[in-house]
CSV table of N, CA and C in Angstrom, one decimal:
chain,number,residue,atom,x,y,z
P,60,MET,N,0.9,-1.2,0.0
P,60,MET,CA,0.0,0.0,0.0
P,60,MET,C,0.9,1.2,0.0
P,61,ASN,N,0.6,2.1,-0.9
P,61,ASN,CA,1.4,3.4,-1.0
P,61,ASN,C,0.8,4.5,-0.2
P,62,GLN,N,1.4,4.8,0.9
P,62,GLN,CA,0.9,5.8,1.8
P,62,GLN,C,1.8,7.1,1.7
P,63,LYS,N,1.2,8.2,1.6
P,63,LYS,CA,1.9,9.4,1.5
P,63,LYS,C,2.7,9.7,2.8
P,64,PRO,N,3.8,10.4,2.8
P,64,PRO,CA,4.6,10.6,4.0
P,64,PRO,C,3.8,11.3,5.0
P,65,LEU,N,4.1,11.1,6.3
P,65,LEU,CA,3.5,11.8,7.4
P,65,LEU,C,3.9,13.2,7.4
P,66,SER,N,3.0,14.1,8.0
P,66,SER,CA,3.3,15.5,8.2
P,66,SER,C,4.5,15.5,9.2
P,67,THR,N,5.1,16.6,9.3
P,67,THR,CA,6.3,16.8,10.2
P,67,THR,C,5.9,16.4,11.6
P,68,SER,N,4.8,17.0,12.1
P,68,SER,CA,4.5,16.7,13.5
P,68,SER,C,4.1,15.2,13.8
P,69,ALA,N,3.4,14.6,12.8
P,69,ALA,CA,3.0,13.2,13.0
P,69,ALA,C,4.3,12.3,12.9
P,70,GLN,N,5.2,12.7,12.0
P,70,GLN,CA,6.5,12.0,11.9
P,70,GLN,C,7.3,12.1,13.2
P,71,LYS,N,7.2,13.2,13.9
P,71,LYS,CA,7.9,13.4,15.1
P,71,LYS,C,7.3,12.4,16.2
P,72,VAL,N,6.0,12.2,16.2
P,72,VAL,CA,5.4,11.2,17.1
P,72,VAL,C,5.8,9.8,16.7
P,73,ASP,N,5.8,9.5,15.4
P,73,ASP,CA,6.2,8.2,14.9
P,73,ASP,C,7.7,7.9,15.3
P,74,ASP,N,8.5,8.9,15.2
P,74,ASP,CA,9.9,8.7,15.6
P,74,ASP,C,10.1,8.4,17.1
P,75,ALA,N,9.3,9.2,17.9
P,75,ALA,CA,9.3,9.0,19.3
P,75,ALA,C,8.8,7.6,19.7
P,76,LEU,N,7.7,7.1,19.1
P,76,LEU,CA,7.2,5.8,19.3
P,76,LEU,C,8.3,4.7,19.0
P,77,ARG,N,8.9,4.9,17.8
P,77,ARG,CA,9.9,3.9,17.4
P,77,ARG,C,11.1,3.9,18.4
P,78,ALA,N,11.5,5.1,18.8
P,78,ALA,CA,12.6,5.2,19.8
P,78,ALA,C,12.3,4.5,21.1
P,79,LEU,N,11.0,4.4,21.4
P,79,LEU,CA,10.6,3.6,22.6
P,79,LEU,C,10.3,2.2,22.3
P,80,GLY,N,10.5,1.8,21.1
P,80,GLY,CA,10.4,0.4,20.7
P,80,GLY,C,9.0,0.0,20.2
P,81,TYR,N,8.2,1.0,19.9
P,81,TYR,CA,6.8,0.7,19.4
P,81,TYR,C,6.6,1.0,17.9
P,82,ARG,N,5.8,0.3,17.3
P,82,ARG,CA,5.4,0.6,15.9
P,82,ARG,C,3.9,0.5,15.8
P,83,PHE,N,3.3,1.7,15.7
P,83,PHE,CA,1.8,1.8,15.5
P,83,PHE,C,1.6,2.6,14.2
P,84,ASP,N,0.5,2.3,13.5
P,84,ASP,CA,0.2,3.0,12.3
P,84,ASP,C,-0.5,4.3,12.6
P,85,ILE,N,0.2,5.4,12.3
P,85,ILE,CA,-0.4,6.8,12.4
P,85,ILE,C,-1.3,7.0,11.2
P,86,ILE,N,-2.5,7.4,11.4
P,86,ILE,CA,-3.5,7.7,10.3
P,86,ILE,C,-3.7,9.2,10.3
P,87,GLU,N,-3.4,9.8,9.2
P,87,GLU,CA,-3.7,11.3,9.1
P,87,GLU,C,-5.0,11.4,8.2
P,88,HIS,N,-6.0,11.9,8.8
P,88,HIS,CA,-7.3,12.1,8.1
P,88,HIS,C,-7.4,13.4,7.4
P,89,ALA,N,-8.3,13.4,6.4
P,89,ALA,CA,-8.5,14.7,5.7
P,89,ALA,C,-9.4,15.6,6.6
P,90,GLU,N,-10.2,15.0,7.5
P,90,GLU,CA,-11.1,15.7,8.4
P,90,GLU,C,-10.4,15.8,9.8
P,91,SER,N,-10.9,16.7,10.6
P,91,SER,CA,-10.4,16.9,11.9
P,91,SER,C,-10.6,15.8,12.9
P,92,THR,N,-9.6,15.6,13.7
P,92,THR,CA,-9.8,14.7,14.9
P,92,THR,C,-9.5,15.5,16.1
P,93,ARG,N,-9.6,16.8,16.0
P,93,ARG,CA,-9.3,17.7,17.1
P,93,ARG,C,-10.1,17.4,18.4
P,94,THR,N,-11.4,17.2,18.3
P,94,THR,CA,-12.2,16.9,19.4
P,94,THR,C,-12.3,15.4,19.6
P,95,ALA,N,-12.6,15.0,20.8
P,95,ALA,CA,-12.7,13.5,21.1
P,95,ALA,C,-13.8,12.9,20.3
P,96,GLN,N,-14.9,13.6,20.1
P,96,GLN,CA,-16.0,13.1,19.3
P,96,GLN,C,-15.6,12.9,17.8
P,97,GLU,N,-14.9,13.9,17.3
P,97,GLU,CA,-14.4,13.8,15.9
P,97,GLU,C,-13.5,12.6,15.7
P,98,ALA,N,-12.6,12.5,16.7
P,98,ALA,CA,-11.6,11.4,16.7
P,98,ALA,C,-12.3,10.0,16.7
P,99,ALA,N,-13.3,9.9,17.6
P,99,ALA,CA,-14.1,8.7,17.7
P,99,ALA,C,-14.8,8.4,16.4
P,100,ASP,N,-15.4,9.4,15.7
P,100,ASP,CA,-16.1,9.2,14.5
P,100,ASP,C,-15.1,8.7,13.4
P,101,ARG,N,-13.9,9.3,13.3
P,101,ARG,CA,-12.9,8.9,12.3
P,101,ARG,C,-12.4,7.5,12.6
P,102,ALA,N,-12.2,7.2,13.9
P,102,ALA,CA,-11.6,5.9,14.2
P,102,ALA,C,-12.7,4.8,14.2
P,103,GLY,N,-13.9,5.2,14.3
P,103,GLY,CA,-15.0,4.2,14.3
P,103,GLY,C,-15.0,3.4,15.6
P,104,CYS,N,-14.8,4.2,16.7
P,104,CYS,CA,-14.8,3.6,18.0
P,104,CYS,C,-15.7,4.4,19.0
P,105,GLU,N,-15.8,3.9,20.2
P,105,GLU,CA,-16.5,4.6,21.3
P,105,GLU,C,-15.8,5.8,21.7
P,106,LEU,N,-16.5,6.8,22.1
P,106,LEU,CA,-15.9,8.1,22.7
P,106,LEU,C,-15.0,7.8,23.8
P,107,GLY,N,-15.3,6.8,24.6
P,107,GLY,CA,-14.5,6.5,25.8
P,107,GLY,C,-13.1,5.9,25.4
P,108,GLN,N,-12.9,5.5,24.1
P,108,GLN,CA,-11.6,4.9,23.7
P,108,GLN,C,-10.7,6.0,23.2
P,109,ILE,N,-11.1,7.2,23.2
P,109,ILE,CA,-10.3,8.3,22.7
P,109,ILE,C,-9.5,8.9,23.9
P,110,VAL,N,-8.2,9.0,23.7
P,110,VAL,CA,-7.3,9.6,24.7
P,110,VAL,C,-7.3,11.1,24.5
P,111,LYS,N,-7.7,11.8,25.5
P,111,LYS,CA,-7.6,13.3,25.5
P,111,LYS,C,-6.3,13.6,26.3
P,112,SER,N,-5.3,14.2,25.7
P,112,SER,CA,-4.1,14.6,26.3
P,112,SER,C,-4.2,16.0,26.8
P,113,LEU,N,-4.4,16.2,28.1
P,113,LEU,CA,-4.7,17.6,28.6
P,113,LEU,C,-3.5,18.0,29.5
P,114,ILE,N,-3.0,19.2,29.3
P,114,ILE,CA,-1.9,19.8,30.1
P,114,ILE,C,-2.5,20.7,31.1
P,115,PHE,N,-2.1,20.5,32.3
P,115,PHE,CA,-2.4,21.4,33.4
P,115,PHE,C,-1.1,22.0,33.9
P,116,LYS,N,-1.2,23.0,34.7
P,116,LYS,CA,0.0,23.7,35.3
P,116,LYS,C,-0.1,23.9,36.8
P,117,GLY,N,0.9,23.5,37.5
P,117,GLY,CA,1.0,23.7,38.9
P,117,GLY,C,0.9,25.2,39.2
P,118,LYS,N,0.0,25.6,40.1
P,118,LYS,CA,-0.1,27.0,40.4
P,118,LYS,C,1.0,27.6,41.2
P,119,VAL,N,1.7,26.7,42.0
P,119,VAL,CA,2.9,27.2,42.8
P,119,VAL,C,4.2,26.9,42.0
P,120,SER,N,4.4,25.7,41.6
P,120,SER,CA,5.6,25.3,41.0
P,120,SER,C,5.7,25.6,39.5
P,121,GLY,N,4.6,25.8,38.9
P,121,GLY,CA,4.6,26.0,37.4
P,121,GLY,C,4.9,24.8,36.6
P,122,LYS,N,4.9,23.6,37.3
P,122,LYS,CA,5.3,22.4,36.6
P,122,LYS,C,4.1,21.9,35.7
P,123,PRO,N,4.4,21.3,34.5
P,123,PRO,CA,3.4,20.8,33.7
P,123,PRO,C,2.9,19.4,34.3
P,124,VAL,N,1.6,19.2,34.1
P,124,VAL,CA,1.0,17.9,34.5
P,124,VAL,C,0.2,17.4,33.3
P,125,LEU,N,0.4,16.2,32.8
P,125,LEU,CA,-0.3,15.7,31.7
P,125,LEU,C,-1.3,14.7,32.2
P,126,VAL,N,-2.5,14.8,31.7
P,126,VAL,CA,-3.6,13.9,32.1
P,126,VAL,C,-4.1,13.2,30.8
P,127,LEU,N,-4.0,11.9,30.7
P,127,LEU,CA,-4.5,11.1,29.6
P,127,LEU,C,-5.8,10.6,30.0
P,128,THR,N,-6.9,11.3,29.6
P,128,THR,CA,-8.2,10.9,30.1
P,128,THR,C,-9.1,10.4,28.9
P,129,SER,N,-10.0,9.6,29.3
P,129,SER,CA,-11.0,9.1,28.3
P,129,SER,C,-11.8,10.2,27.7
P,130,GLY,N,-12.1,10.1,26.4
P,130,GLY,CA,-12.9,11.1,25.8
P,130,GLY,C,-14.3,11.3,26.4
P,131,ALA,N,-14.7,10.3,27.1
P,131,ALA,CA,-16.1,10.4,27.7
P,131,ALA,C,-16.1,11.1,29.1
P,132,ASN,N,-14.9,11.4,29.6
P,132,ASN,CA,-14.8,12.0,31.0
P,132,ASN,C,-14.3,13.4,31.0
P,133,ARG,N,-14.7,14.1,32.1
P,133,ARG,CA,-14.2,15.4,32.4
P,133,ARG,C,-13.3,15.3,33.6
P,134,VAL,N,-12.2,15.9,33.6
P,134,VAL,CA,-11.2,15.8,34.6
P,134,VAL,C,-11.6,16.6,35.8
P,135,ASP,N,-11.6,16.0,37.0
P,135,ASP,CA,-11.9,16.7,38.3
P,135,ASP,C,-10.6,17.4,38.7
P,136,GLU,N,-10.5,18.7,38.5
P,136,GLU,CA,-9.2,19.4,38.8
P,136,GLU,C,-8.9,19.4,40.3
P,137,LYS,N,-9.9,19.3,41.2
P,137,LYS,CA,-9.6,19.2,42.6
P,137,LYS,C,-8.9,17.9,42.9
P,138,ARG,N,-9.4,16.8,42.4
P,138,ARG,CA,-8.8,15.5,42.6
P,138,ARG,C,-7.4,15.5,42.0
P,139,LEU,N,-7.2,16.0,40.8
P,139,LEU,CA,-5.9,16.1,40.2
P,139,LEU,C,-4.9,16.9,41.0
P,140,SER,N,-5.4,18.0,41.6
P,140,SER,CA,-4.5,18.8,42.5
P,140,SER,C,-4.0,17.9,43.7
P,141,GLU,N,-4.9,17.0,44.2
P,141,GLU,CA,-4.4,16.1,45.3
P,141,GLU,C,-3.3,15.2,44.8
P,142,TYR,N,-3.4,14.7,43.6
P,142,TYR,CA,-2.4,13.8,43.0
P,142,TYR,C,-1.1,14.6,42.8
P,143,ALA,N,-1.2,15.8,42.3
P,143,ALA,CA,-0.1,16.6,41.9
P,143,ALA,C,0.6,17.2,43.1
P,144,GLY,N,-0.1,17.3,44.3
P,144,GLY,CA,0.5,17.8,45.5
P,144,GLY,C,0.4,19.4,45.5
P,145,GLU,N,-0.4,20.0,44.7
P,145,GLU,CA,-0.6,21.4,44.7
P,145,GLU,C,-1.8,21.7,43.8
P,146,SER,N,-2.3,23.0,44.0
P,146,SER,CA,-3.4,23.4,43.1
P,146,SER,C,-2.9,23.4,41.6
P,147,ILE,N,-3.7,23.0,40.8
P,147,ILE,CA,-3.4,23.0,39.3
P,147,ILE,C,-4.5,23.8,38.6
P,148,GLY,N,-4.2,24.2,37.4
P,148,GLY,CA,-5.1,24.9,36.5
P,148,GLY,C,-4.8,24.5,35.1
P,149,ARG,N,-5.8,24.8,34.2
P,149,ARG,CA,-5.6,24.5,32.8
P,149,ARG,C,-4.4,25.4,32.3
P,150,ALA,N,-3.6,24.9,31.4
P,150,ALA,CA,-2.5,25.6,30.9
P,150,ALA,C,-2.9,26.3,29.6
P,151,ASP,N,-2.3,27.5,29.3
P,151,ASP,CA,-2.7,28.2,28.1
P,151,ASP,C,-1.9,27.6,26.9
P,152,ALA,N,-2.3,28.0,25.7
P,152,ALA,CA,-1.8,27.4,24.5
P,152,ALA,C,-0.2,27.5,24.4
P,153,ASP,N,0.3,28.7,24.8
P,153,ASP,CA,1.8,28.9,24.7
P,153,ASP,C,2.5,27.9,25.6
P,154,PHE,N,2.0,27.8,26.8
P,154,PHE,CA,2.6,26.9,27.8
P,154,PHE,C,2.6,25.4,27.3
P,155,VAL,N,1.4,25.0,26.7
P,155,VAL,CA,1.2,23.7,26.2
P,155,VAL,C,2.3,23.4,25.1
P,156,ARG,N,2.4,24.3,24.2
P,156,ARG,CA,3.3,24.1,23.1
P,156,ARG,C,4.8,24.1,23.6
P,157,SER,N,5.1,24.9,24.6
P,157,SER,CA,6.5,25.0,25.1
P,157,SER,C,6.9,23.7,25.8
P,158,VAL,N,5.9,23.1,26.5
P,158,VAL,CA,6.3,21.9,27.3
P,158,VAL,C,6.1,20.6,26.5
P,159,THR,N,5.2,20.6,25.5
P,159,THR,CA,5.0,19.4,24.7
P,159,THR,C,5.6,19.4,23.3
P,160,GLY,N,5.8,20.6,22.8
P,160,GLY,CA,6.2,20.7,21.4
P,160,GLY,C,5.1,20.6,20.4
P,161,PHE,N,3.9,20.5,20.9
P,161,PHE,CA,2.7,20.3,20.0
P,161,PHE,C,1.6,21.3,20.4
P,162,ALA,N,0.7,21.6,19.4
P,162,ALA,CA,-0.4,22.5,19.7
P,162,ALA,C,-1.6,21.7,20.2
P,163,ILE,N,-2.4,22.4,21.0
P,163,ILE,CA,-3.6,21.9,21.6
P,163,ILE,C,-4.5,21.3,20.4
P,164,GLY,N,-5.0,20.1,20.6
P,164,GLY,CA,-5.8,19.5,19.5
P,164,GLY,C,-5.1,18.4,18.8
P,165,GLY,N,-3.8,18.3,19.1
P,165,GLY,CA,-3.0,17.2,18.5
P,165,GLY,C,-1.9,16.7,19.4
P,166,ILE,N,-2.1,17.0,20.7
P,166,ILE,CA,-1.0,16.6,21.7
P,166,ILE,C,-1.0,15.0,21.8
P,167,PRO,N,0.2,14.5,21.5
P,167,PRO,CA,0.3,13.0,21.7
P,167,PRO,C,0.7,12.7,23.1
P,168,PRO,N,0.6,11.4,23.5
P,168,PRO,CA,1.1,11.0,24.8
P,168,PRO,C,2.6,10.9,25.0
P,169,VAL,N,3.3,10.9,23.9
P,169,VAL,CA,4.8,10.8,23.9
P,169,VAL,C,5.4,11.8,22.9
P,170,GLY,N,6.7,11.9,23.0
P,170,GLY,CA,7.4,12.8,22.1
P,170,GLY,C,7.7,14.2,22.5
P,171,HIS,N,7.5,14.4,23.8
P,171,HIS,CA,7.7,15.8,24.4
P,171,HIS,C,9.2,16.0,24.7
P,172,PRO,N,9.6,17.3,24.6
P,172,PRO,CA,11.0,17.6,24.8
P,172,PRO,C,11.4,17.5,26.3
P,173,GLN,N,10.5,17.3,27.2
P,173,GLN,CA,10.9,17.1,28.6
P,173,GLN,C,10.0,16.1,29.2
P,174,GLU,N,10.4,15.5,30.4
P,174,GLU,CA,9.5,14.5,31.1
P,174,GLU,C,8.4,15.3,31.7
P,175,ILE,N,7.2,14.8,31.7
P,175,ILE,CA,6.1,15.4,32.3
P,175,ILE,C,5.4,14.5,33.2
P,176,GLU,N,5.1,14.9,34.4
P,176,GLU,CA,4.3,14.1,35.4
P,176,GLU,C,3.0,13.7,34.7
P,177,THR,N,2.7,12.4,34.6
P,177,THR,CA,1.6,12.0,33.8
P,177,THR,C,0.6,11.1,34.6
P,178,TYR,N,-0.7,11.3,34.4
P,178,TYR,CA,-1.7,10.5,35.0
P,178,TYR,C,-2.6,9.9,33.9
P,179,LEU,N,-2.9,8.6,34.1
P,179,LEU,CA,-3.7,7.9,33.1
P,179,LEU,C,-5.1,7.5,33.7
P,180,ASP,N,-6.1,7.8,33.0
P,180,ASP,CA,-7.5,7.5,33.4
P,180,ASP,C,-7.7,6.0,33.6
P,181,GLU,N,-8.1,5.6,34.8
P,181,GLU,CA,-8.4,4.2,35.0
P,181,GLU,C,-9.5,3.6,34.1
P,182,ASP,N,-10.4,4.5,33.6
P,182,ASP,CA,-11.5,4.0,32.8
P,182,ASP,C,-11.1,3.4,31.5
P,183,PHE,N,-9.8,3.6,31.0
P,183,PHE,CA,-9.4,3.0,29.8
P,183,PHE,C,-9.3,1.5,29.8
P,184,PHE,N,-9.1,1.0,31.0
P,184,PHE,CA,-8.8,-0.5,31.2
P,184,PHE,C,-10.0,-1.4,30.8
P,185,GLN,N,-11.1,-0.8,30.5
P,185,GLN,CA,-12.3,-1.6,30.1
P,185,GLN,C,-12.2,-1.9,28.6
P,186,TYR,N,-11.2,-1.2,27.9
P,186,TYR,CA,-11.1,-1.4,26.4
P,186,TYR,C,-9.8,-2.2,26.1
P,187,GLU,N,-9.8,-2.9,25.0
P,187,GLU,CA,-8.6,-3.6,24.5
P,187,GLU,C,-7.7,-2.6,23.9
P,188,THR,N,-8.2,-1.7,23.1
P,188,THR,CA,-7.4,-0.7,22.4
P,188,THR,C,-8.0,0.7,22.6
P,189,ILE,N,-7.2,1.7,22.5
P,189,ILE,CA,-7.6,3.1,22.6
P,189,ILE,C,-6.9,3.8,21.4
P,190,TRP,N,-7.3,5.1,21.2
P,190,TRP,CA,-6.8,5.9,20.1
P,190,TRP,C,-6.3,7.2,20.7
P,191,ALA,N,-5.1,7.6,20.3
P,191,ALA,CA,-4.5,8.8,20.8
P,191,ALA,C,-4.1,9.7,19.7
P,192,ALA,N,-4.0,11.0,20.0
P,192,ALA,CA,-3.5,12.0,19.0
P,192,ALA,C,-2.1,11.8,18.6
P,193,ALA,N,-1.8,12.1,17.4
P,193,ALA,CA,-0.4,11.9,16.9
P,193,ALA,C,0.2,13.1,16.3
P,194,GLY,N,0.1,14.2,17.1
P,194,GLY,CA,0.9,15.4,16.8
P,194,GLY,C,0.2,16.5,16.0
P,195,ASN,N,-0.9,16.3,15.4
P,195,ASN,CA,-1.7,17.4,14.8
P,195,ASN,C,-3.2,17.0,14.9
P,196,PRO,N,-4.0,18.0,14.6
P,196,PRO,CA,-5.5,17.9,14.7
P,196,PRO,C,-6.1,16.9,13.8
P,197,ASN,N,-5.4,16.2,12.9
P,197,ASN,CA,-6.0,15.3,12.0
P,197,ASN,C,-5.4,13.9,12.1
P,198,ALA,N,-4.4,13.7,13.0
P,198,ALA,CA,-3.6,12.4,13.1
P,198,ALA,C,-3.9,11.7,14.4
P,199,ILE,N,-4.2,10.4,14.3
P,199,ILE,CA,-4.4,9.5,15.4
P,199,ILE,C,-3.8,8.2,15.2
P,200,PHE,N,-3.6,7.4,16.3
P,200,PHE,CA,-3.1,6.1,16.2
P,200,PHE,C,-3.7,5.2,17.3
P,201,GLU,N,-3.9,3.9,16.9
P,201,GLU,CA,-4.5,3.0,17.9
P,201,GLU,C,-3.4,2.2,18.6
P,202,LEU,N,-3.6,1.9,19.9
P,202,LEU,CA,-2.7,1.2,20.7
P,202,LEU,C,-3.4,0.5,21.8
P,203,PRO,N,-2.7,-0.6,22.4
P,203,PRO,CA,-3.3,-1.2,23.6
P,203,PRO,C,-3.1,-0.3,24.8
P,204,ILE,N,-4.0,-0.3,25.7
P,204,ILE,CA,-3.9,0.5,26.9
P,204,ILE,C,-2.6,0.2,27.7
P,205,GLU,N,-2.2,-1.0,27.7
P,205,GLU,CA,-1.0,-1.4,28.5
P,205,GLU,C,0.3,-0.7,27.9
P,206,ALA,N,0.3,-0.6,26.6
P,206,ALA,CA,1.4,0.1,25.9
P,206,ALA,C,1.4,1.5,26.3
P,207,LEU,N,0.3,2.2,26.4
P,207,LEU,CA,0.2,3.6,26.7
P,207,LEU,C,0.7,3.8,28.1
P,208,GLN,N,0.3,2.9,29.0
P,208,GLN,CA,0.8,3.1,30.4
P,208,GLN,C,2.3,2.9,30.5
P,209,GLU,N,2.8,1.9,29.8
P,209,GLU,CA,4.2,1.5,29.8
P,209,GLU,C,5.1,2.7,29.2
P,210,MET,N,4.7,3.2,28.0
P,210,MET,CA,5.5,4.2,27.4
P,210,MET,C,5.5,5.6,28.0
P,211,THR,N,4.4,5.9,28.8
P,211,THR,CA,4.3,7.2,29.5
P,211,THR,C,4.7,7.1,30.9
P,212,MET,N,4.8,5.9,31.5
P,212,MET,CA,5.1,5.6,32.9
P,212,MET,C,4.1,6.4,33.7
P,213,ALA,N,2.8,6.5,33.3
P,213,ALA,CA,1.8,7.2,33.9
P,213,ALA,C,1.3,6.5,35.2
P,214,LYS,N,0.9,7.3,36.1
P,214,LYS,CA,0.2,6.7,37.3
P,214,LYS,C,-1.3,6.5,36.9
P,215,VAL,N,-1.8,5.3,37.1
P,215,VAL,CA,-3.2,5.1,36.8
P,215,VAL,C,-4.1,5.6,38.0
P,216,VAL,N,-5.0,6.5,37.7
P,216,VAL,CA,-5.8,7.1,38.7
P,216,VAL,C,-7.2,7.3,38.2
P,217,ARG,N,-8.1,7.6,39.2
P,217,ARG,CA,-9.4,8.1,38.8
P,217,ARG,C,-9.4,9.6,38.6
P,218,VAL,N,-9.8,10.0,37.4
P,218,VAL,CA,-9.6,11.4,37.0
P,218,VAL,C,-11.0,12.2,37.0
P,219,LYS,N,-12.1,11.4,37.0
P,219,LYS,CA,-13.4,12.1,36.9
P,219,LYS,C,-14.0,12.4,38.3
């Protein structure tokens, strides 16, 4: 099958996955996968199988906190603050890009220029596979939940 080359940002994610020893097929769609619902529609899966990569910021330390949450869930920021050990808030677009190297709407779970404290939604474990963003608002890839936990070294928690 002749597939066109990946965009620069999706290639960056593919390179990061390969460096970690994983090979997953990144699919770049003509239509947006920016929202969890759009991604689920493109992937042909349940909303709950979509990984939303959300960046929060420690209000005291300024540290980034990555939450990999199910597309069906809303993050309880108070609960997240308890895990992080300080109050946290949503990060702005510039902070997100500076700590992940990617823009909001396409943040992958890996491939960031720095290590980020990461939390993984326990609700994913009801699925065999899940779908995550691959660097831009049109790119996604499917992977087993165990691989996501392993590659991100995320703490599995209740996020909703």
